[in-house]
Amino acid sequence: MSKTTEKVRKTLARRYRAERRFKAFGIVSIVIGLSALLLLFGDIIGKGHSAFFEHYVELSITYDPETLEIEDANDPEQLRYGNFEGVVRAAIQERFPRVEERQDRRALNALLSTSAGYELRDRLEADPSLLGQKETLWLQLDDDADMFLKGSEKQRENARLSPQQREWVLDLEAAGETRSEFNRSLFTSGDSREPEQAGILGAILGSVFTMLVTLALSFPIGIAAAIYLEEFAPKNRFTDFIEVNINNLAAVPSIIFGLLGLAIFLSWFGMPRSVPLVGGIVLTLMTLPTVIISSRAAIKAVPPSIREAAMGLGASKMQVVLHHVLPLAMPGMLTGAIIGMAQALGETAPLLMIGMVAFIVELPTGPLSAATVLPVQIFLWAGSPEQSFVALTSAAIMVLLAFLIAMNTLAVVLRKRLERRW
Amino acid sequence: MNVKMKASIVGAAAALALATAPATAIARDTISIVGSSTVYPFATVVAERFGRASGQPTPKIESTGSGGGMKIFCQGVGENTPDITNASRRMKTSEFELCQKNGVKDITEVQIGYDGLALANSVKGQDMDITLRDLYLALAKDVPDPKGGEKLVPNPYKTWKDVNPALPNIKIEVIGPPPTSGTRDSFNELGVEGGCKTFDWLKAMKGQDKDKYKAVCRSIREDGAYIEAGENDNLIIQKLESTPDALGAFGYSFLDQNRGGVKAVKINGVEPDMNTISSGDYPMSRSMFFYVKKAHVGVVPGIEGYIKEFTSERAWGEEGYLVDKGLIPSHKDERKKWAKNAAALNSMTGKEL
């Protein structure tokens, strides 16, 4: 046996051990990462799943013209000022006829959501012939009563209901006059301060408009900048300086872009506050570096042989770029753009400065109407005192996560399908 | 991608850039409100009801903090400035002057009601009844020497019992908002400073050296007895539920909404509730305001309607819907006075501040 082999033999076991240890470290880090993710998801889903359902109560409603103070259901003016809450109150008091004290009646009325009256108004508006008629309807319960019904034994003890109210709700539950339904308003309405009426559609639309503006601006600008810097720009100190700056910009805290937006777009250009257009422009500034850097990487990855072959056939520089390099680099550029968009979708800090952290009930109709975005909605709900908003916050986080996962999946799929190996 | 497609993308970007130009010319039909995060939960409810009932667009409300709101509000008159700002304290003279300087001449002031600052612990914790002096001694950075004399020493107290023998023998641990929060300002002013003033020689310092007085009476110790929990009051409540010995400081509406998990600490023997806060018996209460830019009334539709809704008895009255959200209504006569003032849109003179 030679000396070297002997030496190797001696250290072999130790080297194997080192390798096993190294692998074990890797596995442990992955397990830590995964369990953190599981914990996060478990917590969010555990808190948020109940928000996707809400409780309704069955009541027999009489559209009494006298209580409503409506003579003609076709008159929009009368409809607007109709006393629909009075009708709802009459209905629940009819269900519990023995409640007579003023205070008690107030407590009883408080079990129903204020949305009940608005629903009756909408129904009467849609069908004026209902005036004077009777109808059995499922109406929304107030968030406190809803929380009570959703809660476990222990949670019920802590619910914000008086003993009397508990009795009434339990009575309704026992009689089968309450039921749990999918929370439609969560996906069909804008923000509200009543948890049972609050929805995220407004925030989703706001996010969509903001993202459209960001995409429409950052994609063309980013690609044009990347192509110029990569294919046409001379390599000198000035372009080096630009490159360093782009890389630096990618690391600037996002709130700075918000301050910039406030100073330039709102104060100088006099653009309106709280609109997705400004939000989109600010987020464009934030995502541009990401888009440029990833686009440049994609262009760099196109082999020089392609360019040389095209040149050899007599193509001009511009033809080489537009006909050959750009189509081949496109999948990588798209991936970069989508990841940049996903990053922008989760951003709140820059929007704070330009007034998009706001309570907005109306659904936005375009990039110029006041809107907020999903992460801001989550932030606002997380700070609300009503307990039901805890579940709503988690539900909104789930929706945001779903969007982010969808976008990132799209990026992966695009890369896999369009990618070409050389 | 061919040249045509490329051209169309550039075209689209150009069209979008052009679309921004006329944006500034469109008149605003939505009321724009900024200001305090303490008033936000109430203003939003009013805005929503107003929008639903009037058929007009629901006002847009930004939660910027009292100071931030004043700054934006006083920027000037015009479509891109807000119509109303909310505040959890009265407008400062300096802010009034800023408004005047920028052409915001006529401002109407409306007091909405009161907000209490609650000190609470978990329902599993012991019942506590402390005085403002106890609170000051427990939390201030420097306190009068326990051995006597008019000398300040770094806060030596570890437990509530050290502070006052009548209190339970538990570690001093108060979870509260960070210095950026308006609630923290009130906590320092009403709570800690309130206790500080009970020492005559410290109170006398106010007249002689105001800066030093403020530094002494509004400073909070930084050795871990006061724990900053971020702006989110819900977070404080969650922490209280898991640490029964700790106390937490937050707005009264949060106490009201979480009675199942936390209970109030009595201050000077008074429990915070609607009556004690509005009467001022509970020492840590503050009034809330909103300010209207008169130049915008009649230009932006609905401002008068919104003010009317806010100052109506069914909103801010003793049985109004704002009370359900935790507002402490002003006294009846006060409400009448402010509602009248709001309806007439009386301008502030600057002298009342």
XYZ file of N, CA and C in Angstrom, chain B residues 143-255:
339
model
N -37.441 59.765 39.124
C -38.495 60.056 40.093
C -37.876 60.721 41.328
N -38.701 61.399 42.124
C -38.179 61.999 43.362
C -37.565 60.912 44.247
N -36.499 61.257 44.898
C -35.791 60.309 45.755
C -36.742 59.734 46.813
N -36.870 58.395 46.897
C -37.790 57.819 47.892
C -37.393 58.167 49.319
N -36.119 58.518 49.526
C -35.674 58.855 50.896
C -36.106 60.264 51.280
N -36.699 60.964 50.341
C -37.164 62.305 50.642
C -36.263 63.353 50.031
N -36.693 64.580 50.071
C -35.908 65.669 49.514
C -36.277 65.939 48.072
N -35.919 67.138 47.602
C -36.292 67.533 46.254
C -35.187 67.162 45.281
N -34.982 65.866 45.133
C -33.900 65.408 44.284
C -34.455 64.298 43.391
N -33.977 64.273 42.144
C -34.452 63.218 41.247
C -33.420 62.103 41.176
N -33.907 60.859 41.218
C -33.000 59.715 41.061
C -33.561 58.826 39.953
N -32.707 58.043 39.277
C -33.233 57.110 38.281
C -34.219 56.145 38.945
N -35.284 55.843 38.235
C -36.391 55.067 38.795
C -35.934 53.749 39.429
N -36.040 53.633 40.782
C -35.549 52.434 41.451
C -36.609 51.330 41.581
N -37.862 51.630 41.274
C -38.943 50.695 41.608
C -38.988 49.490 40.673
N -39.153 48.299 41.291
C -39.234 47.075 40.491
C -40.655 46.526 40.453
N -41.350 46.597 41.588
C -42.706 46.040 41.657
C -43.684 47.137 42.043
N -44.979 46.849 41.831
C -46.003 47.830 42.193
C -45.992 48.053 43.703
N -45.647 46.988 44.438
C -45.613 47.100 45.897
C -44.536 48.096 46.347
N -43.426 48.134 45.612
C -42.378 49.116 45.925
C -42.921 50.534 45.813
N -43.769 50.727 44.810
C -44.297 52.059 44.543
C -45.258 52.468 45.646
N -46.160 51.548 45.971
C -47.198 51.847 46.946
C -47.509 50.537 47.677
N -47.257 50.476 48.981
C -47.401 49.215 49.730
C -48.792 48.599 49.612
N -49.786 49.414 49.228
C -51.142 48.883 49.131
C -51.340 48.053 47.855
N -50.398 48.155 46.928
C -50.572 47.478 45.637
C -49.965 46.073 45.679
N -50.424 45.186 44.797
C -49.938 43.806 44.809
C -48.443 43.708 44.487
N -47.851 42.638 44.931
C -46.413 42.452 44.751
C -46.139 41.807 43.392
N -46.386 42.551 42.327
C -46.071 42.035 40.989
C -45.173 43.023 40.261
N -44.419 42.457 39.321
C -43.444 43.256 38.591
C -44.137 44.366 37.799
N -43.513 45.533 37.734
C -44.069 46.614 36.906
C -43.807 46.286 35.448
N -44.882 46.143 34.702
C -44.745 45.808 33.288
C -45.938 46.429 32.572
N -45.704 47.479 31.798
C -46.802 48.138 31.098
C -46.535 48.090 29.601
N -47.505 47.538 28.871
C -47.374 47.467 27.414
C -48.165 48.620 26.815
N -47.529 49.395 25.960
C -48.230 50.558 25.424
C -47.722 50.943 24.055
N -48.294 52.013 23.500
C -47.922 52.437 22.147
C -46.552 53.103 22.098
N -45.921 53.136 20.928
C -44.614 53.781 20.749
C -44.748 55.307 20.659
N -43.655 56.033 20.761
C -43.716 57.500 20.805
C -44.354 58.153 19.580
N -44.415 57.456 18.434
C -44.995 58.067 17.239
C -46.504 58.171 17.327
N -47.090 57.512 18.327
C -48.542 57.433 18.374
C -49.141 58.588 19.164
N -50.311 59.049 18.725
C -51.012 60.098 19.454
C -51.472 59.598 20.812
N -51.770 58.300 20.875
C -52.211 57.723 22.141
C -51.101 57.813 23.179
N -49.849 57.624 22.715
C -48.725 57.716 23.635
C -48.585 59.141 24.166
N -48.786 60.136 23.279
C -48.723 61.532 23.728
C -49.716 61.763 24.854
N -50.939 61.264 24.639
C -51.963 61.471 25.661
C -51.603 60.728 26.927
N -51.058 59.529 26.777
C -50.683 58.741 27.941
C -49.647 59.506 28.765
N -48.663 60.070 28.077
C -47.634 60.833 28.773
C -48.216 62.077 29.440
N -49.078 62.776 28.693
C -49.595 64.042 29.197
C -50.598 63.861 30.321
N -51.573 62.955 30.073
C -52.668 62.826 31.030
C -52.294 61.903 32.182
N -51.551 60.851 31.853
C -51.236 59.861 32.871
C -49.998 60.219 33.664
N -48.853 60.113 32.989
C -47.583 60.289 33.698
C -47.434 61.714 34.227
N -47.720 62.696 33.363
C -47.584 64.087 33.808
C -48.605 64.406 34.896
N -49.795 63.802 34.765
C -50.827 64.006 35.790
C -50.331 63.580 37.156
N -49.581 62.473 37.189
C -49.044 62.000 38.455
C -47.888 62.851 38.925
N -47.133 63.339 37.971
C -45.959 64.162 38.270
C -46.382 65.444 38.974
N -47.511 65.986 38.494
C -47.983 67.272 39.031
C -48.389 67.185 40.491
N -48.601 65.938 40.977
C -49.027 65.827 42.368
C -47.883 66.131 43.336
N -46.653 66.212 42.828
C -45.538 66.654 43.664
C -45.430 68.168 43.516
N -45.610 68.866 44.607
C -45.678 70.322 44.526
C -44.433 70.947 43.929
N -43.276 70.420 44.337
C -42.047 71.067 43.861
C -41.815 70.792 42.380
N -42.353 69.661 41.883
C -42.245 69.413 40.449
C -43.213 70.318 39.681
N -44.385 70.510 40.271
C -45.376 71.368 39.640
C -44.845 72.795 39.561
N -44.155 73.189 40.622
C -43.606 74.547 40.660
C -42.564 74.744 39.572
N -41.926 73.637 39.185
C -40.884 73.717 38.160
C -41.467 74.195 36.830
N -42.769 73.916 36.614
C -43.417 74.279 35.352
C -43.304 75.767 35.091
N -43.479 76.546 36.161
C -43.410 77.986 36.009
C -41.989 78.478 35.764
N -41.010 77.765 36.361
C -39.636 78.251 36.261
C -38.932 77.770 34.995
N -38.990 76.490 34.785
C -38.223 75.925 33.667
C -39.103 74.913 32.943
N -39.866 75.415 31.961
C -40.874 74.578 31.327
C -40.253 73.379 30.597
N -39.104 73.628 29.972
C -38.484 72.534 29.216
C -38.055 71.402 30.135
N -37.489 71.808 31.278
C -37.036 70.786 32.210
C -38.228 70.027 32.781
N -39.293 70.802 33.077
C -40.506 70.186 33.609
C -41.024 69.115 32.644
N -41.085 69.476 31.361
C -41.574 68.527 30.361
C -40.670 67.305 30.306
N -39.363 67.544 30.349
C -38.417 66.440 30.256
C -38.585 65.491 31.437
N -38.841 66.067 32.610
C -38.976 65.231 33.809
C -40.331 64.530 33.823
N -41.385 65.284 33.543
C -42.728 64.761 33.770
C -43.276 63.939 32.616
N -42.674 64.034 31.439
C -43.231 63.270 30.329
C -42.305 62.177 29.835
N -41.237 61.913 30.595
C -40.307 60.888 30.117
C -40.730 59.523 30.664
N -40.502 58.511 29.856
C -40.860 57.154 30.261
C -39.574 56.362 30.424
N -39.488 55.523 31.457
C -38.255 54.778 31.695
C -37.963 53.809 30.553
N -36.693 53.535 30.355
C -36.300 52.716 29.206
C -35.597 51.444 29.641
N -35.887 50.992 30.891
C -35.201 49.792 31.371
C -36.068 48.549 31.262
N -37.091 48.598 30.422
C -37.874 47.380 30.184
C -39.198 47.322 30.919
N -39.465 48.278 31.818
C -40.745 48.251 32.526
C -41.881 48.702 31.612
N -41.556 49.611 30.697
C -42.545 50.015 29.695
C -42.167 49.347 28.368
N -43.097 48.576 27.837
C -42.796 47.824 26.621
C -43.571 48.429 25.458
N -42.851 48.833 24.422
C -43.528 49.404 23.264
C -44.038 48.285 22.370
N -45.317 48.363 22.011
C -45.920 47.233 21.307
C -46.371 47.571 19.898
N -45.950 48.704 19.371
C -46.390 49.028 18.022
C -47.729 49.738 18.043
N -48.102 50.305 16.903
C -49.287 51.148 16.820
C -50.587 50.375 16.975
N -50.520 49.052 16.862
C -51.745 48.275 16.795
C -52.248 47.895 18.189
N -53.380 48.489 18.591
C -53.901 48.238 19.931
C -54.342 46.791 20.119
N -54.778 46.146 19.027
C -55.188 44.738 19.150
C -54.029 43.874 19.617
N -52.840 44.247 19.179
C -51.643 43.483 19.540
C -51.410 43.573 21.041
N -51.633 44.769 21.600
C -51.443 44.962 23.038
C -52.408 44.060 23.794
N -53.648 43.999 23.311
C -54.654 43.188 23.998
C -54.284 41.707 23.946
N -53.786 41.265 22.785
C -53.357 39.861 22.681
C -52.229 39.563 23.659
N -51.298 40.515 23.780
C -50.180 40.286 24.699
C -50.659 40.237 26.138
N -51.641 41.084 26.472
C -52.161 41.095 27.841
C -52.774 39.751 28.184
N -53.483 39.165 27.218
C -54.159 37.910 27.490
C -53.151 36.799 27.794
N -51.944 36.907 27.221
C -50.964 35.860 27.484
C -50.068 36.180 28.683
N -50.025 37.449 29.127
C -49.248 37.780 30.323
C -50.149 38.459 31.348
N -50.747 37.673 32.260
C -51.761 38.211 33.173
C -51.237 39.287 34.106
N -49.920 39.326 34.360
C -49.415 40.315 35.305
C -49.147 41.683 34.681
N -49.150 41.741 33.363
C -48.818 43.006 32.706
C -50.043 43.905 32.593
N -49.795 45.220 32.538
C -50.864 46.174 32.245
C -50.677 46.680 30.824
N -51.770 47.130 30.218
C -51.672 47.673 28.870
C -52.363 49.018 28.797
N -51.870 49.901 27.917
C -52.499 51.211 27.740
C -53.002 51.318 26.312
N -54.299 51.614 26.148
C -54.862 51.766 24.795
C -56.166 52.556 24.874
N -56.751 52.825 23.723
C -57.973 53.624 23.663
C -59.154 52.890 24.301
N -60.096 53.681 24.840
C -61.240 53.095 25.538
C -62.071 52.192 24.629
N -62.173 52.539 23.345
C -63.026 51.738 22.459
C -62.506 50.310 22.345
N -61.190 50.144 22.461
C -60.639 48.791 22.395
C -60.975 48.010 23.662
N -60.988 48.707 24.804
C -61.390 48.056 26.051
C -62.841 47.610 25.924
